[in-house]
Amino acid sequence: MARKPEGPLRKGWTTGACATAATRAAWQALLSGDFPDPVTITLPGGETPSFKLIKAEKGDGWARASVIKDAGDDPDVTHGAEIISTVRFGKPGSGITFHAGDGVGTITKPGLPLPPGEPAINPKPREMMVGQIEALCDQYGASPDVEIEISIPGGAEIATKTWNGRLGIVGGLSVLGTTGIVIPFSCSAWIHSIHRGIDVARATGREHVASATGKTSEAAIRAFYGLPEEAILDMGDFVGGMLKYLRKNPIAFVSIAGGFAKLVKFAQGHLDLHSSRSQVDFDRLAGTIAACGGDETLQDQCRTANTAKQVLELCQAADVKIEDAIARQACESARATLDGASAVEVVITDRNGTIIARHGIGEFDQFRPVAS
């Protein structure tokens, strides 16, 4: 995750807001003959941003407009992408229909807000576009029978940097956004993806999912259980966001994997593990070392250590099983947050991806691959 810069940050506009602006411009041009440029829309919260058009084209029964997505100061992978809307007159009585153009994905798995086969244009952006279409139909006395096709050139390639593949969204990006506004570094898109991953896992009947703080621990837990990609939740630093959603939307068995430092913070009660939002308490960690039988010298070395990695190395050299204690404490923290909704285990890996501690294993061994 990119580090948040200092100072005030500029807000941006979601893909859904951009698609809505392009759709309004294209439909207005089809009804009136002229493209509004800039085009202004009203967002769900009452904000009225304006967007400069990049494309403004029309022909017999169709019109096309596009805008460039500006995500503000958020490290959004779709920042700078061109969002294109092509609108066409629909058959009388057909209503407003949505279609995936180049670079917009199609849903293939249950559990998402829309059924398989639908273009990955989320409900709120659809609602925003419908509102603009209907308002213009009222203004010009037209029938709201419209085909809306959203395209994002290069979207299929950009989508490889997202979790769409794990969610069963193929062929491109999703058109997202509930408010129309991108709040820089709010992490809402990441947490949204975690929630949708849980929804898909539940809808496809998965009993066991795994989550990880990073790529190394993810690779380790996947290999340990032989898990397919769709059984992995992209937790990152947001263990709290994942567990709180699981508490209300449980999956039977949940494995949490991570490096020692991240899981020390979780063991100490932090539910957001990002370095800018939580820190290791070395005094408290020294107390854990004492409970594991570590002597006062080792405890003092912990208190003055620079990193949790250094503490782990000191404990390993002294044959003090601090990693086992942290796995146990982290598992207790997870159980407290889940409140009995799911069975949970915690797996700690080193920087090479070797598993150095597990706690809460119990019934989880049933998911290990059978040796041939």
Coordinates of C-alpha atoms in Angstrom, one line a residue:
M1 CA 0.0 0.0 0.0
A2 CA 1.3 3.5 -0.9
R3 CA 2.3 5.7 2.0
K4 CA -0.1 8.6 2.7
P5 CA 1.6 11.9 2.0
E6 CA 1.7 14.7 4.5
G7 CA -0.7 17.7 4.3
P8 CA -4.2 18.1 3.0
L9 CA -5.3 15.6 0.3
R10 CA -7.4 16.3 -2.8
K11 CA -10.6 14.2 -3.2
G12 CA -11.4 12.6 -6.5
W13 CA -14.3 11.0 -8.4
T14 CA -15.3 7.3 -8.5
T15 CA -15.5 5.3 -11.7
G16 CA -19.3 5.3 -11.2
A17 CA -19.4 9.1 -11.1
C18 CA -17.3 9.4 -14.3
A19 CA -19.5 6.8 -16.1
T20 CA -22.6 8.8 -15.0
A21 CA -21.2 12.1 -16.3
A22 CA -20.3 10.5 -19.6
T23 CA -23.7 8.9 -19.8
R24 CA -25.5 12.1 -19.2
A25 CA -23.5 13.9 -21.8
A26 CA -24.1 11.2 -24.4
W27 CA -27.8 10.9 -23.8
Q28 CA -28.3 14.7 -23.8
A29 CA -26.5 14.9 -27.1
L30 CA -28.7 12.1 -28.5
L31 CA -31.8 13.9 -27.4
S32 CA -30.8 17.6 -28.1
G33 CA -28.1 17.3 -30.7
D34 CA -25.5 19.1 -28.5
F35 CA -23.0 17.8 -26.0
P36 CA -22.8 19.7 -22.7
D37 CA -19.1 20.4 -22.0
P38 CA -18.4 20.5 -19.2
V39 CA -21.1 18.1 -18.1
T40 CA -22.5 18.5 -14.5
I41 CA -24.1 15.7 -12.5
T42 CA -25.6 15.5 -9.0
L43 CA -24.1 13.0 -6.7
P44 CA -26.1 11.1 -4.0
G45 CA -24.8 13.5 -1.3
G46 CA -25.9 16.6 -3.3
E47 CA -22.5 17.5 -4.6
T48 CA -22.5 18.8 -8.3
P49 CA -19.1 18.2 -9.9
S50 CA -18.4 19.1 -13.5
F51 CA -16.4 17.0 -16.0
K52 CA -14.6 18.0 -19.1
L53 CA -15.4 15.7 -22.1
I54 CA -12.6 13.9 -23.9
K55 CA -14.8 12.2 -26.5
A56 CA -18.0 13.7 -28.0
E57 CA -19.3 11.6 -30.9
K58 CA -22.7 10.8 -32.3
G59 CA -24.3 9.0 -35.2
D60 CA -27.6 7.5 -36.3
G61 CA -29.3 6.4 -33.1
W62 CA -26.2 6.5 -30.9
A63 CA -23.9 9.0 -29.0
R64 CA -20.7 8.5 -27.2
A65 CA -18.9 10.6 -24.6
S66 CA -16.0 10.1 -22.3
V67 CA -14.2 11.7 -19.3
I68 CA -10.9 11.0 -17.6
K69 CA -11.1 9.6 -14.1
D70 CA -9.4 11.9 -11.6
A71 CA -9.0 10.0 -8.3
G72 CA -7.5 13.0 -6.5
D73 CA -4.6 12.1 -4.3
D74 CA -5.7 8.5 -3.8
P75 CA -3.4 5.8 -5.2
D76 CA -6.2 4.4 -7.3
V77 CA -5.2 2.1 -10.1
T78 CA -7.9 3.5 -12.3
H79 CA -6.6 7.1 -11.9
G80 CA -6.2 8.6 -15.4
A81 CA -8.3 6.0 -17.1
E82 CA -10.8 7.0 -19.8
I83 CA -14.4 6.2 -18.9
I84 CA -16.5 5.9 -22.0
S85 CA -20.3 5.7 -22.3
T86 CA -22.1 4.8 -25.5
V87 CA -25.8 5.2 -25.4
R88 CA -28.3 4.0 -28.0
F89 CA -32.1 4.1 -28.3
G90 CA -33.6 0.9 -27.0
K91 CA -36.6 -0.9 -28.2
P92 CA -39.9 0.6 -27.0
G93 CA -40.7 -0.8 -23.5
S94 CA -37.2 -2.3 -23.0
G95 CA -36.3 0.2 -20.3
I96 CA -32.7 1.1 -19.3
T97 CA -30.2 -1.7 -19.9
F98 CA -26.5 -1.9 -19.1
H99 CA -23.8 -3.5 -21.1
A100 CA -20.1 -4.2 -20.7
G101 CA -17.9 -2.6 -23.3
D102 CA -14.2 -3.1 -23.8
G103 CA -12.3 -3.1 -20.5
V104 CA -15.4 -3.6 -18.3
G105 CA -15.8 -7.0 -16.6
T106 CA -18.6 -9.5 -16.5
I107 CA -19.7 -11.3 -13.3
T108 CA -19.3 -15.0 -13.4
K109 CA -19.8 -16.1 -9.7
P110 CA -22.7 -15.7 -7.3
G111 CA -22.4 -13.6 -4.1
L112 CA -21.8 -10.2 -5.6
P113 CA -24.5 -7.5 -5.6
L114 CA -25.5 -8.5 -9.2
P115 CA -26.1 -12.0 -10.6
P116 CA -23.7 -13.9 -12.9
G117 CA -23.8 -12.8 -16.5
E118 CA -24.3 -9.1 -15.7
P119 CA -21.8 -6.4 -16.5
A120 CA -19.7 -5.4 -13.5
I121 CA -21.5 -2.1 -13.1
N122 CA -22.5 -1.8 -9.5
P123 CA -26.0 -1.0 -8.3
K124 CA -25.2 2.6 -7.0
P125 CA -23.5 3.7 -10.3
R126 CA -26.5 2.2 -12.2
E127 CA -28.9 4.1 -9.9
M128 CA -26.9 7.3 -10.6
M129 CA -27.0 6.8 -14.4
V130 CA -30.7 5.9 -14.3
G131 CA -31.4 9.1 -12.4
Q132 CA -29.6 11.2 -15.1
I133 CA -31.3 9.4 -18.0
E134 CA -34.8 9.8 -16.4
A135 CA -34.3 13.5 -15.6
L136 CA -33.3 14.2 -19.3
C137 CA -36.2 12.1 -20.5
D138 CA -38.6 14.3 -18.5
Q139 CA -36.9 17.4 -19.8
Y140 CA -37.1 16.4 -23.5
G141 CA -40.2 14.4 -23.4
A142 CA -38.4 11.2 -24.4
S143 CA -39.1 7.6 -23.4
P144 CA -36.5 6.0 -21.0
D145 CA -35.7 3.1 -23.3
V146 CA -31.9 3.3 -23.5
E147 CA -28.9 0.9 -23.9
I148 CA -25.9 2.1 -21.9
E149 CA -22.5 0.6 -22.7
I150 CA -19.6 1.5 -20.5
S151 CA -16.0 1.0 -21.7
I152 CA -12.6 1.6 -20.2
P153 CA -9.8 1.2 -22.7
G154 CA -7.0 -0.9 -21.1
G155 CA -9.4 -2.0 -18.4
A156 CA -8.5 -5.7 -18.8
E157 CA -4.9 -5.0 -18.1
I158 CA -5.6 -2.6 -15.2
A159 CA -7.9 -5.3 -13.7
T160 CA -4.9 -7.6 -13.2
K161 CA -3.8 -5.2 -10.5
T162 CA -7.2 -5.6 -8.7
W163 CA -8.9 -8.6 -7.0
N164 CA -11.6 -8.9 -9.7
G165 CA -10.2 -12.3 -10.7
R166 CA -10.7 -13.7 -7.3
L167 CA -14.2 -12.3 -7.2
G168 CA -15.2 -14.0 -10.4
I169 CA -15.2 -10.8 -12.5
V170 CA -13.6 -11.5 -15.8
G171 CA -12.6 -9.4 -18.8
G172 CA -12.0 -6.1 -17.1
L173 CA -12.7 -3.6 -14.3
S174 CA -15.8 -3.0 -12.1
V175 CA -17.6 0.3 -12.2
L176 CA -17.8 1.2 -8.5
G177 CA -18.7 4.0 -6.1
T178 CA -21.4 4.5 -3.6
T179 CA -21.0 8.2 -3.0
G180 CA -19.3 9.2 -6.2
I181 CA -16.4 10.7 -4.3
V182 CA -13.0 9.1 -3.7
I183 CA -11.7 9.9 -0.2
P184 CA -7.8 9.7 -0.5
F185 CA -6.4 6.8 1.5
S186 CA -9.8 5.9 3.0
C187 CA -9.1 2.2 2.1
S188 CA -12.8 1.8 1.5
A189 CA -12.2 0.1 -1.9
W190 CA -9.8 -2.5 -0.2
I191 CA -12.3 -3.3 2.6
H192 CA -15.1 -3.4 0.0
S193 CA -13.1 -6.1 -1.9
I194 CA -12.6 -8.1 1.3
H195 CA -16.4 -8.1 2.0
R196 CA -17.2 -9.1 -1.6
G197 CA -14.6 -11.9 -1.3
I198 CA -16.5 -13.2 1.8
D199 CA -19.8 -12.9 0.0
V200 CA -18.5 -14.9 -3.0
A201 CA -17.0 -17.6 -0.7
R202 CA -20.3 -18.0 1.1
A203 CA -22.4 -18.1 -2.1
T204 CA -20.1 -20.7 -3.6
G205 CA -20.3 -22.9 -0.5
R206 CA -16.7 -22.6 0.7
E207 CA -16.1 -23.9 4.2
H208 CA -12.5 -22.8 4.6
V209 CA -10.9 -19.5 3.5
A210 CA -7.6 -18.0 4.3
S211 CA -6.4 -14.4 4.6
A212 CA -2.9 -13.0 4.7
T213 CA -1.1 -9.8 5.6
G214 CA 1.1 -10.0 2.5
K215 CA 2.3 -11.9 -0.5
T216 CA 4.8 -14.1 1.3
S217 CA 2.4 -15.3 4.0
E218 CA -0.4 -15.7 1.3
A219 CA 1.8 -18.0 -0.8
A220 CA 2.7 -20.0 2.4
I221 CA -0.9 -20.5 3.5
R222 CA -2.1 -21.4 0.0
A223 CA 0.7 -24.0 -0.4
F224 CA 0.0 -25.4 3.0
Y225 CA -3.6 -26.1 2.3
G226 CA -3.5 -26.4 -1.5
L227 CA -6.1 -23.6 -1.7
P228 CA -7.3 -22.1 -5.0
E229 CA -7.1 -18.4 -5.6
E230 CA -10.8 -17.8 -4.9
A231 CA -10.4 -19.2 -1.3
I232 CA -8.0 -16.3 -0.4
L233 CA -9.3 -13.1 1.2
D234 CA -7.2 -10.1 0.4
M235 CA -7.0 -9.0 4.1
G236 CA -3.8 -6.9 3.9
D237 CA -3.6 -4.8 7.0
F238 CA -7.4 -4.8 7.6
V239 CA -7.9 -7.8 9.8
G240 CA -10.6 -5.9 11.8
G241 CA -12.6 -5.1 8.7
M242 CA -12.5 -8.7 7.7
L243 CA -13.3 -10.2 11.1
K244 CA -16.2 -7.8 11.8
Y245 CA -17.8 -8.7 8.5
L246 CA -17.3 -12.4 9.1
R247 CA -18.9 -12.0 12.5
K248 CA -22.2 -11.1 10.7
N249 CA -21.5 -13.2 7.6
P250 CA -19.6 -16.2 8.9
I251 CA -17.6 -18.9 7.0
A252 CA -17.0 -22.0 9.0
F253 CA -13.2 -22.0 9.1
V254 CA -10.9 -19.0 8.7
S255 CA -7.1 -19.1 8.6
I256 CA -5.2 -15.9 9.3
A257 CA -1.5 -15.8 8.1
G258 CA 1.1 -13.1 8.5
G259 CA 4.6 -12.2 9.4
F260 CA 5.7 -11.9 13.0
A261 CA 5.6 -8.1 13.3
K262 CA 2.1 -7.7 11.9
L263 CA 0.7 -10.4 14.1
V264 CA 2.4 -9.0 17.2
K265 CA 0.3 -5.9 16.6
F266 CA -2.8 -8.0 16.2
A267 CA -2.0 -10.0 19.3
Q268 CA -1.7 -6.7 21.2
G269 CA -5.3 -5.8 20.1
H270 CA -4.8 -3.7 17.0
L271 CA -7.3 -4.4 14.2
D272 CA -5.6 -2.2 11.6
L273 CA -2.0 -3.4 11.1
H274 CA -0.7 -0.6 8.9
S275 CA 2.5 1.0 10.2
S276 CA 1.0 4.5 10.1
R277 CA -1.9 3.4 12.3
S278 CA -0.5 0.9 14.8
Q279 CA 2.8 0.2 16.4
V280 CA 4.4 -2.7 18.3
D281 CA 4.4 -2.2 22.1
F282 CA 7.9 -3.4 23.0
D283 CA 7.3 -3.2 26.7
R284 CA 4.2 -5.4 26.4
L285 CA 6.2 -7.8 24.1
A286 CA 8.9 -8.0 26.8
G287 CA 6.1 -9.1 29.2
T288 CA 5.2 -11.9 26.8
I289 CA 8.8 -12.9 26.7
A290 CA 8.8 -13.1 30.5
A291 CA 5.7 -15.3 30.4
C292 CA 7.6 -17.6 27.9
G293 CA 10.5 -18.0 30.3
G294 CA 12.8 -15.4 28.9
D295 CA 15.3 -13.9 31.3
E296 CA 15.6 -10.3 32.3
T297 CA 18.5 -9.7 29.9
L298 CA 16.3 -10.9 27.0
Q299 CA 13.4 -8.8 28.2
D300 CA 15.7 -5.7 28.3
Q301 CA 17.0 -6.4 24.8
C302 CA 13.4 -6.6 23.6
R303 CA 12.5 -3.2 25.1
T304 CA 15.4 -1.5 23.3
A305 CA 15.0 -3.5 20.0
N306 CA 14.5 -1.6 16.8
T307 CA 12.1 -4.0 15.2
A308 CA 9.9 -7.0 16.0
K309 CA 12.1 -9.0 13.6
Q310 CA 15.1 -8.3 15.9
V311 CA 13.1 -9.5 18.9
L312 CA 12.1 -12.7 17.1
E313 CA 15.8 -13.4 16.2
L314 CA 16.9 -12.7 19.8
C315 CA 14.2 -15.1 21.1
Q316 CA 15.1 -17.8 18.6
A317 CA 18.8 -17.6 19.6
A318 CA 17.7 -18.0 23.3
D319 CA 15.3 -20.9 22.4
V320 CA 12.3 -18.9 23.7
K321 CA 9.2 -19.7 21.7
I322 CA 7.8 -16.2 21.4
E323 CA 6.2 -17.0 18.1
D324 CA 4.0 -19.6 19.6
A325 CA 2.8 -17.2 22.3
I326 CA 2.1 -14.5 19.7
A327 CA 0.1 -17.0 17.5
R328 CA -1.9 -17.9 20.6
Q329 CA -2.6 -14.3 21.6
A330 CA -3.5 -13.3 18.0
C331 CA -5.9 -16.3 17.8
E332 CA -7.5 -15.1 21.1
S333 CA -7.9 -11.6 19.6
A334 CA -9.5 -13.0 16.5
R335 CA -11.9 -15.2 18.5
A336 CA -12.9 -12.2 20.6
T337 CA -13.7 -10.2 17.4
L338 CA -15.5 -13.1 15.7
D339 CA -17.6 -13.8 18.9
G340 CA -18.0 -17.5 17.9
A341 CA -19.1 -16.9 14.3
S342 CA -16.2 -18.9 12.8
A343 CA -13.5 -21.2 13.8
V344 CA -10.1 -19.5 13.4
E345 CA -6.4 -20.3 13.4
V346 CA -3.4 -18.1 13.2
V347 CA -0.3 -19.0 11.2
I348 CA 3.0 -17.0 11.5
T349 CA 5.5 -17.2 8.7
D350 CA 9.1 -15.9 8.4
R351 CA 10.3 -13.7 5.6
N352 CA 11.1 -16.8 3.5
G353 CA 7.6 -18.0 3.8
T354 CA 8.4 -20.8 6.2
I355 CA 5.6 -21.4 8.8
I356 CA 7.1 -21.0 12.2
A357 CA 4.0 -21.1 14.4
R358 CA 0.3 -22.2 14.3
H359 CA -2.4 -21.9 16.8
G360 CA -6.0 -22.9 16.9
I361 CA -5.3 -25.8 14.4
G362 CA -7.9 -28.3 15.7
E363 CA -10.2 -29.2 12.9
F364 CA -8.2 -27.2 10.3
D365 CA -6.0 -30.2 9.6
Q366 CA -9.0 -31.8 7.7
F367 CA -8.3 -29.3 5.0
R368 CA -4.7 -30.4 4.4
P369 CA -4.0 -32.1 1.1
V370 CA -3.7 -35.9 1.4
A371 CA -0.2 -37.0 0.6
S372 CA 0.0 -39.3 -2.5

